[in-house]
PDB file of C-alpha atoms in Angstrom:
ATOM      1  CA  MET A   1     100.527  61.147 164.648  1.00 48.00           C
ATOM      2  CA  ARG A   2      99.439  62.361 161.236  1.00 55.00           C
ATOM      3  CA  HIS A   3      96.068  61.506 159.794  1.00 76.00           C
ATOM      4  CA  TRP A   4      96.035  57.988 158.325  1.00 77.00           C
ATOM      5  CA  GLY A   5      94.652  59.130 154.981  1.00 79.00           C
ATOM      6  CA  THR A   6      97.381  61.744 154.628  1.00 79.00           C
ATOM      7  CA  SER A   7     100.042  59.179 155.450  1.00 78.00           C
ATOM      8  CA  PHE A   8      98.692  56.780 152.831  1.00 84.00           C
ATOM      9  CA  ALA A   9      98.362  59.433 150.106  1.00 85.00           C
ATOM     10  CA  VAL A  10     101.889  60.767 150.638  1.00 80.00           C
ATOM     11  CA  ALA A  11     103.407  57.281 150.737  1.00 80.00           C
ATOM     12  CA  LEU A  12     101.538  56.168 147.601  1.00 85.00           C
ATOM     13  CA  ARG A  13     102.643  59.292 145.728  1.00 85.00           C
ATOM     14  CA  PHE A  14     106.275  58.740 146.693  1.00 81.00           C
ATOM     15  CA  THR A  15     106.105  55.068 145.682  1.00 83.00           C
ATOM     16  CA  VAL A  16     104.507  55.744 142.291  1.00 84.00           C
ATOM     17  CA  LEU A  17     106.956  58.564 141.560  1.00 84.00           C
ATOM     18  CA  GLY A  18     109.790  56.206 142.461  1.00 80.00           C
ATOM     19  CA  HIS A  19     108.563  53.726 139.843  1.00 83.00           C
ATOM     20  CA  LEU A  20     108.134  56.426 137.206  1.00 83.00           C
ATOM     21  CA  ASN A  21     111.629  57.778 137.862  1.00 82.00           C
ATOM     22  CA  ASN A  22     113.158  54.305 137.426  1.00 81.00           C
ATOM     23  CA  ARG A  23     113.910  54.724 133.728  1.00 82.00           C
ATOM     24  CA  LEU A  24     115.694  51.393 133.380  1.00 81.00           C
ATOM     25  CA  ALA A  25     112.657  49.522 134.710  1.00 79.00           C
ATOM     26  CA  LEU A  26     110.322  51.454 132.404  1.00 82.00           C
ATOM     27  CA  LEU A  27     112.566  50.664 129.441  1.00 86.00           C
ATOM     28  CA  MET A  28     112.518  46.982 130.391  1.00 82.00           C
ATOM     29  CA  ALA A  29     108.718  47.040 130.621  1.00 82.00           C
ATOM     30  CA  VAL A  30     108.333  48.686 127.212  1.00 85.00           C
ATOM     31  CA  VAL A  31     111.066  46.837 125.296  1.00 87.00           C
ATOM     32  CA  PHE A  32     112.202  43.760 127.209  1.00 85.00           C
ATOM     33  CA  THR A  33     108.931  41.822 127.537  1.00 85.00           C
ATOM     34  CA  PRO A  34     107.684  42.330 123.935  1.00 88.00           C
ATOM     35  CA  GLY A  35     111.202  41.710 122.624  1.00 88.00           C
ATOM     36  CA  TRP A  36     111.617  38.467 124.541  1.00 85.00           C
ATOM     37  CA  VAL A  37     108.230  37.159 123.391  1.00 86.00           C
ATOM     38  CA  TRP A  38     109.031  38.043 119.778  1.00 87.00           C
ATOM     39  CA  VAL A  39     112.483  36.432 119.890  1.00 86.00           C
ATOM     40  CA  ALA A  40     111.050  33.288 121.494  1.00 81.00           C
ATOM     41  CA  GLY A  41     108.575  32.935 118.639  1.00 81.00           C
ATOM     42  CA  ALA A  42     110.927  33.899 115.826  1.00 82.00           C
ATOM     43  CA  CYS A  43     113.922  31.780 116.821  1.00 82.00           C
ATOM     44  CA  THR A  44     112.178  28.479 117.564  1.00 81.00           C
ATOM     45  CA  PRO A  45     110.674  26.021 115.058  1.00 81.00           C
ATOM     46  CA  ARG A  46     106.970  25.368 114.614  1.00 82.00           C
ATOM     47  CA  ALA A  47     107.393  21.662 115.225  1.00 83.00           C
ATOM     48  CA  PRO A  48     104.373  19.975 116.864  1.00 83.00           C
ATOM     49  CA  LEU A  49     104.558  19.683 120.639  1.00 78.00           C
ATOM     50  CA  THR A  50     102.314  18.210 123.313  1.00 79.00           C
ATOM     51  CA  ILE A  51     102.586  19.793 126.742  1.00 79.00           C
ATOM     52  CA  ARG A  52     101.425  17.987 129.842  1.00 79.00           C
ATOM     53  CA  LEU A  53     100.002  20.168 132.605  1.00 79.00           C
ATOM     54  CA  PRO A  54     100.074  17.898 135.660  1.00 75.00           C
ATOM     55  CA  ALA A  55      98.507  20.455 138.000  1.00 69.00           C
ATOM     56  CA  LEU A  56      95.423  20.678 135.767  1.00 74.00           C
ATOM     57  CA  SER A  57      95.455  17.104 134.412  1.00 77.00           C
ATOM     58  CA  LEU A  58      95.525  18.437 130.849  1.00 79.00           C
ATOM     59  CA  HIS A  59      97.448  17.699 127.669  1.00 81.00           C
ATOM     60  CA  VAL A  60      97.878  20.693 125.340  1.00 81.00           C
ATOM     61  CA  ALA A  61      98.634  20.254 121.635  1.00 81.00           C
ATOM     62  CA  THR A  62     100.579  23.192 120.208  1.00 82.00           C
ATOM     63  CA  ASP A  63     103.983  23.834 118.629  1.00 82.00           C
ATOM     64  CA  VAL A  64     107.425  24.675 119.969  1.00 82.00           C
ATOM     65  CA  SER A  65     107.301  28.324 118.857  1.00 83.00           C
ATOM     66  CA  HIS A  66     104.028  29.185 120.579  1.00 84.00           C
ATOM     67  CA  SER A  67     104.891  27.233 123.720  1.00 83.00           C
ATOM     68  CA  MET A  68     108.146  29.165 124.065  1.00 85.00           C
ATOM     69  CA  GLN A  69     106.293  32.462 123.711  1.00 86.00           C
ATOM     70  CA  VAL A  70     103.999  31.594 126.600  1.00 86.00           C
ATOM     71  CA  ALA A  71     106.873  30.215 128.654  1.00 83.00           C
ATOM     72  CA  SER A  72     108.825  33.452 128.093  1.00 85.00           C
ATOM     73  CA  ALA A  73     106.048  35.973 128.696  1.00 88.00           C
ATOM     74  CA  LEU A  74     105.534  35.419 132.421  1.00 89.00           C
ATOM     75  CA  PRO A  75     109.253  35.247 133.359  1.00 89.00           C
ATOM     76  CA  SER A  76     109.977  38.453 131.457  1.00 89.00           C
ATOM     77  CA  ALA A  77     107.137  40.335 133.178  1.00 91.00           C
ATOM     78  CA  THR A  78     108.108  38.989 136.598  1.00 92.00           C
ATOM     79  CA  THR A  79     111.720  40.029 136.063  1.00 91.00           C
ATOM     80  CA  VAL A  80     110.555  43.574 135.370  1.00 91.00           C
ATOM     81  CA  ILE A  81     108.265  43.865 138.400  1.00 93.00           C
ATOM     82  CA  GLY A  82     110.748  42.137 140.688  1.00 92.00           C
ATOM     83  CA  PHE A  83     113.400  44.670 139.691  1.00 91.00           C
ATOM     84  CA  MET A  84     110.983  47.607 140.019  1.00 90.00           C
ATOM     85  CA  MET A  85     109.788  46.658 143.488  1.00 92.00           C
ATOM     86  CA  PHE A  86     113.302  45.881 144.683  1.00 92.00           C
ATOM     87  CA  MET A  87     114.642  49.266 143.588  1.00 88.00           C
ATOM     88  CA  ALA A  88     111.622  51.155 144.972  1.00 86.00           C
ATOM     89  CA  THR A  89     111.918  49.438 148.358  1.00 87.00           C
ATOM     90  CA  PHE A  90     115.702  49.646 148.493  1.00 88.00           C
ATOM     91  CA  LYS A  91     115.789  53.367 147.764  1.00 83.00           C
ATOM     92  CA  ALA A  92     112.869  54.188 150.084  1.00 81.00           C
ATOM     93  CA  ARG A  93     114.464  52.862 153.280  1.00 80.00           C
ATOM     94  CA  GLU A  94     115.720  56.189 154.583  1.00 79.00           C
ATOM     95  CA  MET A  95     112.603  58.024 153.414  1.00 78.00           C
ATOM     96  CA  ASP A  96     110.349  55.563 155.259  1.00 76.00           C
ATOM     97  CA  GLN A  97     112.345  56.046 158.442  1.00 78.00           C
ATOM     98  CA  ARG A  98     112.049  59.840 158.137  1.00 81.00           C
ATOM     99  CA  LEU A  99     108.300  59.629 157.523  1.00 77.00           C
ATOM    100  CA  ILE A 100     107.823  57.425 160.577  1.00 78.00           C
ATOM    101  CA  LEU A 101     109.870  59.870 162.658  1.00 80.00           C
ATOM    102  CA  ALA A 102     107.616  62.657 161.345  1.00 76.00           C
ATOM    103  CA  GLY A 103     104.568  60.803 162.654  1.00 76.00           C
ATOM    104  CA  TYR A 104     103.348  58.989 159.551  1.00 76.00           C
ATOM    105  CA  SER A 105     101.555  55.673 160.050  1.00 80.00           C
ATOM    106  CA  ARG A 106     103.707  52.601 159.458  1.00 81.00           C
ATOM    107  CA  THR A 107     100.607  50.689 158.366  1.00 83.00           C
ATOM    108  CA  ALA A 108      99.758  53.363 155.788  1.00 83.00           C
ATOM    109  CA  LEU A 109     103.272  53.228 154.349  1.00 83.00           C
ATOM    110  CA  THR A 110     103.089  49.442 153.999  1.00 85.00           C
ATOM    111  CA  LEU A 111      99.625  49.518 152.436  1.00 89.00           C
ATOM    112  CA  ALA A 112     100.716  52.176 149.934  1.00 88.00           C
ATOM    113  CA  ARG A 113     103.535  49.906 148.790  1.00 88.00           C
ATOM    114  CA  VAL A 114     101.092  47.012 148.365  1.00 92.00           C
ATOM    115  CA  VAL A 115      98.673  49.151 146.328  1.00 92.00           C
ATOM    116  CA  ALA A 116     101.520  50.320 144.077  1.00 91.00           C
ATOM    117  CA  LEU A 117     102.577  46.701 143.629  1.00 93.00           C
ATOM    118  CA  ALA A 118      99.049  45.713 142.589  1.00 94.00           C
ATOM    119  CA  LEU A 119      98.885  48.583 140.079  1.00 93.00           C
ATOM    120  CA  VAL A 120     102.171  47.638 138.434  1.00 93.00           C
ATOM    121  CA  ALA A 121     101.166  43.958 138.381  1.00 94.00           C
ATOM    122  CA  ALA A 122      97.868  44.836 136.678  1.00 95.00           C
ATOM    123  CA  VAL A 123      99.640  46.858 133.986  1.00 93.00           C
ATOM    124  CA  LEU A 124     102.180  44.113 133.254  1.00 94.00           C
ATOM    125  CA  ALA A 125      99.468  41.425 133.234  1.00 94.00           C
ATOM    126  CA  THR A 126      97.555  43.484 130.673  1.00 95.00           C
ATOM    127  CA  GLN A 127     100.676  43.784 128.543  1.00 93.00           C
ATOM    128  CA  VAL A 128     101.304  40.020 128.635  1.00 92.00           C
ATOM    129  CA  THR A 129      97.663  39.290 127.767  1.00 93.00           C
ATOM    130  CA  VAL A 130      97.672  41.639 124.783  1.00 93.00           C
ATOM    131  CA  LEU A 131     100.987  40.249 123.499  1.00 91.00           C
ATOM    132  CA  LEU A 132      99.869  36.619 123.675  1.00 90.00           C
ATOM    133  CA  ARG A 133      96.412  37.448 122.349  1.00 89.00           C
ATOM    134  CA  VAL A 134      97.948  39.080 119.279  1.00 87.00           C
ATOM    135  CA  ALA A 135     100.643  36.419 118.819  1.00 81.00           C
ATOM    136  CA  GLU A 136      98.528  33.327 119.388  1.00 78.00           C
ATOM    137  CA  GLY A 137      94.888  34.335 119.719  1.00 80.00           C
ATOM    138  CA  ALA A 138      94.673  33.018 123.294  1.00 82.00           C
ATOM    139  CA  PRO A 139      91.053  31.828 123.713  1.00 89.00           C
ATOM    140  CA  GLN A 140      90.777  32.782 127.412  1.00 91.00           C
ATOM    141  CA  PRO A 141      92.231  36.299 127.821  1.00 92.00           C
ATOM    142  CA  GLY A 142      90.571  36.849 131.207  1.00 93.00           C
ATOM    143  CA  VAL A 143      92.144  33.754 132.731  1.00 92.00           C
ATOM    144  CA  LEU A 144      95.436  34.611 131.053  1.00 93.00           C
ATOM    145  CA  TRP A 145      95.349  38.078 132.643  1.00 95.00           C
ATOM    146  CA  LEU A 146      94.666  36.564 136.056  1.00 95.00           C
ATOM    147  CA  ALA A 147      97.630  34.206 135.689  1.00 94.00           C
ATOM    148  CA  GLY A 148      99.899  37.077 134.680  1.00 94.00           C
ATOM    149  CA  PHE A 149      98.632  39.220 137.544  1.00 96.00           C
ATOM    150  CA  CYS A 150      99.275  36.504 140.148  1.00 95.00           C
ATOM    151  CA  ALA A 151     102.726  35.783 138.718  1.00 94.00           C
ATOM    152  CA  ALA A 152     103.612  39.485 138.840  1.00 95.00           C
ATOM    153  CA  LEU A 153     102.351  39.739 142.414  1.00 95.00           C
ATOM    154  CA  ALA A 154     104.559  36.811 143.433  1.00 95.00           C
ATOM    155  CA  TYR A 155     107.789  38.319 142.130  1.00 95.00           C
ATOM    156  CA  GLY A 156     106.754  41.829 143.092  1.00 94.00           C
ATOM    157  CA  GLY A 157     106.476  40.604 146.661  1.00 94.00           C
ATOM    158  CA  ILE A 158     109.822  38.844 146.392  1.00 95.00           C
ATOM    159  CA  GLY A 159     111.419  42.028 145.054  1.00 93.00           C
ATOM    160  CA  THR A 160     109.956  43.991 147.976  1.00 92.00           C
ATOM    161  CA  MET A 161     111.311  41.452 150.447  1.00 93.00           C
ATOM    162  CA  LEU A 162     114.774  41.570 148.884  1.00 93.00           C
ATOM    163  CA  GLY A 163     114.686  45.367 149.031  1.00 90.00           C
ATOM    164  CA  THR A 164     114.405  45.182 152.813  1.00 90.00           C
ATOM    165  CA  LEU A 165     117.012  42.430 153.263  1.00 90.00           C
ATOM    166  CA  LEU A 166     119.850  43.136 150.830  1.00 87.00           C
ATOM    167  CA  HIS A 167     122.360  45.968 150.949  1.00 84.00           C
ATOM    168  CA  SER A 168     123.405  46.186 147.297  1.00 85.00           C
ATOM    169  CA  GLU A 169     121.479  47.018 144.130  1.00 83.00           C
ATOM    170  CA  LEU A 170     123.578  44.592 142.090  1.00 85.00           C
ATOM    171  CA  SER A 171     122.913  41.693 144.450  1.00 86.00           C
ATOM    172  CA  GLY A 172     119.156  42.278 144.270  1.00 87.00           C
ATOM    173  CA  LEU A 173     119.103  42.353 140.474  1.00 86.00           C
ATOM    174  CA  PHE A 174     121.330  39.266 140.294  1.00 89.00           C
ATOM    175  CA  PHE A 175     119.121  37.352 142.729  1.00 91.00           C
ATOM    176  CA  ILE A 176     115.912  38.132 140.831  1.00 92.00           C
ATOM    177  CA  ILE A 177     117.366  37.217 137.437  1.00 90.00           C
ATOM    178  CA  THR A 178     118.807  33.985 138.838  1.00 90.00           C
ATOM    179  CA  CYS A 179     115.485  32.926 140.369  1.00 90.00           C
ATOM    180  CA  VAL A 180     113.543  33.638 137.171  1.00 89.00           C
ATOM    181  CA  PHE A 181     116.112  31.827 135.019  1.00 87.00           C
ATOM    182  CA  MET A 182     116.005  28.770 137.273  1.00 86.00           C
ATOM    183  CA  GLU A 183     112.209  28.686 137.097  1.00 85.00           C
ATOM    184  CA  LEU A 184     112.245  29.071 133.317  1.00 80.00           C
ATOM    185  CA  THR A 185     114.684  26.158 133.011  1.00 79.00           C
ATOM    186  CA  LEU A 186     113.017  23.829 135.503  1.00 80.00           C
ATOM    187  CA  GLN A 187     109.484  24.321 134.211  1.00 78.00           C
ATOM    188  CA  SER A 188     110.167  24.292 130.475  1.00 73.00           C
ATOM    189  CA  PRO A 189     109.171  20.951 128.891  1.00 66.00           C
ATOM    190  CA  LEU A 190     111.947  21.468 126.340  1.00 67.00           C
ATOM    191  CA  ALA A 191     114.773  22.228 128.775  1.00 64.00           C
ATOM    192  CA  ASN A 192     113.679  19.809 131.502  1.00 62.00           C
ATOM    193  CA  PRO A 193     112.145  16.461 130.453  1.00 57.00           C
ATOM    194  CA  GLN A 194     111.057  15.952 134.082  1.00 57.00           C
ATOM    195  CA  ALA A 195     109.139  19.231 134.303  1.00 59.00           C
ATOM    196  CA  ASP A 196     106.158  17.432 135.836  1.00 64.00           C
ATOM    197  CA  GLN A 197     107.814  16.626 139.159  1.00 73.00           C
ATOM    198  CA  PRO A 198     105.427  17.296 142.079  1.00 74.00           C
ATOM    199  CA  TRP A 199     107.869  19.467 144.059  1.00 79.00           C
ATOM    200  CA  LEU A 200     107.790  22.112 141.315  1.00 80.00           C
ATOM    201  CA  VAL A 201     104.482  23.288 142.769  1.00 83.00           C
ATOM    202  CA  LEU A 202     106.548  25.079 145.410  1.00 87.00           C
ATOM    203  CA  LEU A 203     107.990  27.489 142.828  1.00 89.00           C
ATOM    204  CA  PRO A 204     106.366  30.950 142.535  1.00 92.00           C
ATOM    205  CA  LEU A 205     105.566  30.681 138.814  1.00 90.00           C
ATOM    206  CA  TYR A 206     104.375  27.079 138.773  1.00 88.00           C
ATOM    207  CA  GLY A 207     100.664  27.646 139.393  1.00 88.00           C
ATOM    208  CA  PRO A 208     100.358  30.821 137.276  1.00 91.00           C
ATOM    209  CA  GLY A 209     102.423  29.220 134.513  1.00 88.00           C
ATOM    210  CA  GLN A 210     100.180  26.146 134.321  1.00 87.00           C
ATOM    211  CA  THR A 211      97.089  28.357 134.274  1.00 90.00           C
ATOM    212  CA  ALA A 212      98.535  30.659 131.596  1.00 90.00           C
ATOM    213  CA  THR A 213      99.403  27.726 129.327  1.00 87.00           C
ATOM    214  CA  ALA A 214      95.898  26.295 129.614  1.00 88.00           C
ATOM    215  CA  ALA A 215      94.332  29.713 128.945  1.00 89.00           C
ATOM    216  CA  ALA A 216      96.571  30.341 125.921  1.00 88.00           C
ATOM    217  CA  PHE A 217      95.915  27.067 124.104  1.00 88.00           C
ATOM    218  CA  THR A 218      92.609  25.565 125.305  1.00 86.00           C
ATOM    219  CA  HIS A 219      88.999  26.431 126.034  1.00 86.00           C
ATOM    220  CA  THR A 220      89.064  24.395 129.237  1.00 84.00           C
ATOM    221  CA  ASP A 221      88.582  26.583 132.288  1.00 84.00           C
ATOM    222  CA  PRO A 222      91.569  25.881 134.588  1.00 84.00           C
ATOM    223  CA  GLY A 223      90.023  27.683 137.550  1.00 81.00           C
ATOM    224  CA  VAL A 224      91.799  30.142 139.783  1.00 84.00           C
ATOM    225  CA  ALA A 225      93.200  27.888 142.506  1.00 87.00           C
ATOM    226  CA  HIS A 226      96.599  27.281 140.921  1.00 88.00           C
ATOM    227  CA  ALA A 227      97.040  30.855 139.747  1.00 90.00           C
ATOM    228  CA  ALA A 228      96.286  32.008 143.302  1.00 91.00           C
ATOM    229  CA  LEU A 229      99.458  30.272 144.491  1.00 91.00           C
ATOM    230  CA  GLY A 230     101.239  33.406 143.297  1.00 93.00           C
ATOM    231  CA  ILE A 231      99.176  35.446 145.762  1.00 94.00           C
ATOM    232  CA  LEU A 232     100.332  33.179 148.600  1.00 94.00           C
ATOM    233  CA  TRP A 233     103.935  33.797 147.608  1.00 94.00           C
ATOM    234  CA  CYS A 234     103.262  37.530 147.534  1.00 95.00           C
ATOM    235  CA  ALA A 235     101.653  37.477 150.979  1.00 95.00           C
ATOM    236  CA  ALA A 236     104.523  35.489 152.491  1.00 95.00           C
ATOM    237  CA  ALA A 237     107.159  37.782 150.971  1.00 94.00           C
ATOM    238  CA  LEU A 238     105.360  40.974 151.985  1.00 93.00           C
ATOM    239  CA  GLY A 239     104.877  39.615 155.488  1.00 92.00           C
ATOM    240  CA  THR A 240     108.603  38.993 155.772  1.00 93.00           C
ATOM    241  CA  ALA A 241     109.340  42.494 154.477  1.00 90.00           C
ATOM    242  CA  ALA A 242     106.920  44.007 157.013  1.00 88.00           C
ATOM    243  CA  VAL A 243     108.591  42.170 159.894  1.00 89.00           C
ATOM    244  CA  VAL A 244     112.030  43.365 158.784  1.00 87.00           C
ATOM    245  CA  ASP A 245     110.778  46.942 158.419  1.00 81.00           C
ATOM    246  CA  LEU A 246     109.191  46.805 161.861  1.00 80.00           C
ATOM    247  CA  ALA A 247     112.416  45.546 163.420  1.00 81.00           C
ATOM    248  CA  ARG A 248     114.417  48.264 161.672  1.00 74.00           C
ATOM    249  CA  THR A 249     112.102  51.170 162.563  1.00 68.00           C
ATOM    250  CA  ARG A 250     110.627  49.916 165.836  1.00 69.00           C
ATOM    251  CA  GLY A 251     112.109  52.663 168.005  1.00 56.00           C
ATOM    252  CA  HIS A 252     111.770  55.476 165.493  1.00 50.00           C
ATOM    253  CA  GLY A 253     108.259  56.464 166.489  1.00 47.00           C
ATOM    254  CA  ARG A 254     109.083  56.832 170.149  1.00 48.00           C
ATOM    255  CA  HIS A 255     109.872  60.331 171.299  1.00 43.00           C
ATOM    256  CA  THR A 256     111.637  60.619 174.629  1.00 39.00           C
ATOM    257  CA  ALA A 257     112.443  63.832 176.445  1.00 38.00           C
ATOM    258  CA  PRO A 258     116.087  64.816 176.065  1.00 39.00           C
ATOM    259  CA  ALA A 259     118.229  64.361 179.155  1.00 41.00           C
ATOM    260  CA  GLU A 260     119.231  67.538 180.948  1.00 42.00           C
ATOM    261  CA  PRO A 261     122.939  68.309 180.800  1.00 44.00           C
ATOM    262  CA  ALA A 262     125.018  67.919 183.930  1.00 44.00           C
ATOM    263  CA  GLY A 263     125.213  71.051 186.019  1.00 46.00           C
ATOM    264  CA  ALA A 264     122.070  72.582 184.559  1.00 45.00           C
ATOM    265  CA  PRO A 265     119.899  74.626 186.910  1.00 46.00           C
ATOM    266  CA  PRO A 266     116.842  72.845 188.308  1.00 46.00           C
ATOM    267  CA  SER A 267     113.587  73.233 186.465  1.00 46.00           C
ATOM    268  CA  THR A 268     110.644  75.140 187.907  1.00 42.00           C
ATOM    269  CA  GLU A 269     108.865  71.932 188.951  1.00 44.00           C
ATOM    270  CA  GLN A 270     111.977  70.651 190.720  1.00 44.00           C
ATOM    271  CA  ALA A 271     112.469  73.974 192.508  1.00 39.00           C
ATOM    272  CA  GLU A 272     108.864  74.106 193.705  1.00 44.00           C
ATOM    273  CA  GLY A 273     109.090  70.547 194.968  1.00 44.00           C
ATOM    274  CA  HIS A 274     112.284  71.308 196.853  1.00 41.00           C
ATOM    275  CA  ILE A 275     110.753  74.390 198.483  1.00 39.00           C
ATOM    276  CA  SER A 276     107.660  72.524 199.608  1.00 39.00           C
TER     277      SER A 276
END
């Protein structure tokens, strides 16, 4: 068994390098999120709009353009991190199995993936906060960052889970995009007049989305409880991924002595026992 710290450092380095080598994901992070926020603001009218936030018991007065920018920022960032974590997990399957066979700690490998997820989520949350701060002058940037961070964690965890379950890169990307699009449609007050239905709280972006909207348009502190729902989604998804990984690599750390071929001469211990 290798030292735990060595296992963690090697696994974290491999995971970070995997993200940096994913050029499509980096391009999406640099271009896709700012582009989507800009298009949402430029292609929608500035007609007055009142948004009801049932989870926070608030009514927000804004306009259609700014509301669409907020509603687009979180889904775009979560699409990016979901894709990044899916590809990193999907491509690291064989490498993880080899590292476990070499004596690396399974716990260290899992923790390294979680730390990398948190780092990427922090970067994307910072990007979303800066974009909305510049576009709308969001009065609560700290709360907005927390909402973006929790939303990114939720879909980062989902992407990790899909990376352990699915067997095709295309299916993983399709699944993530479909989930984000469904959330964007169901939670948008423009696309869904019944966007205040209580069952929507079960969706990964519901709590962070409500918190982000309040932070972007009001000075009322929404608290952290609803944003933290994204962390629960992340924990559940990562737990599922860990169970699948354990089932897949359960016997890889066990080293058994190879069986002796038929007809081989007896070993020294066997010969001594026979003589005695």
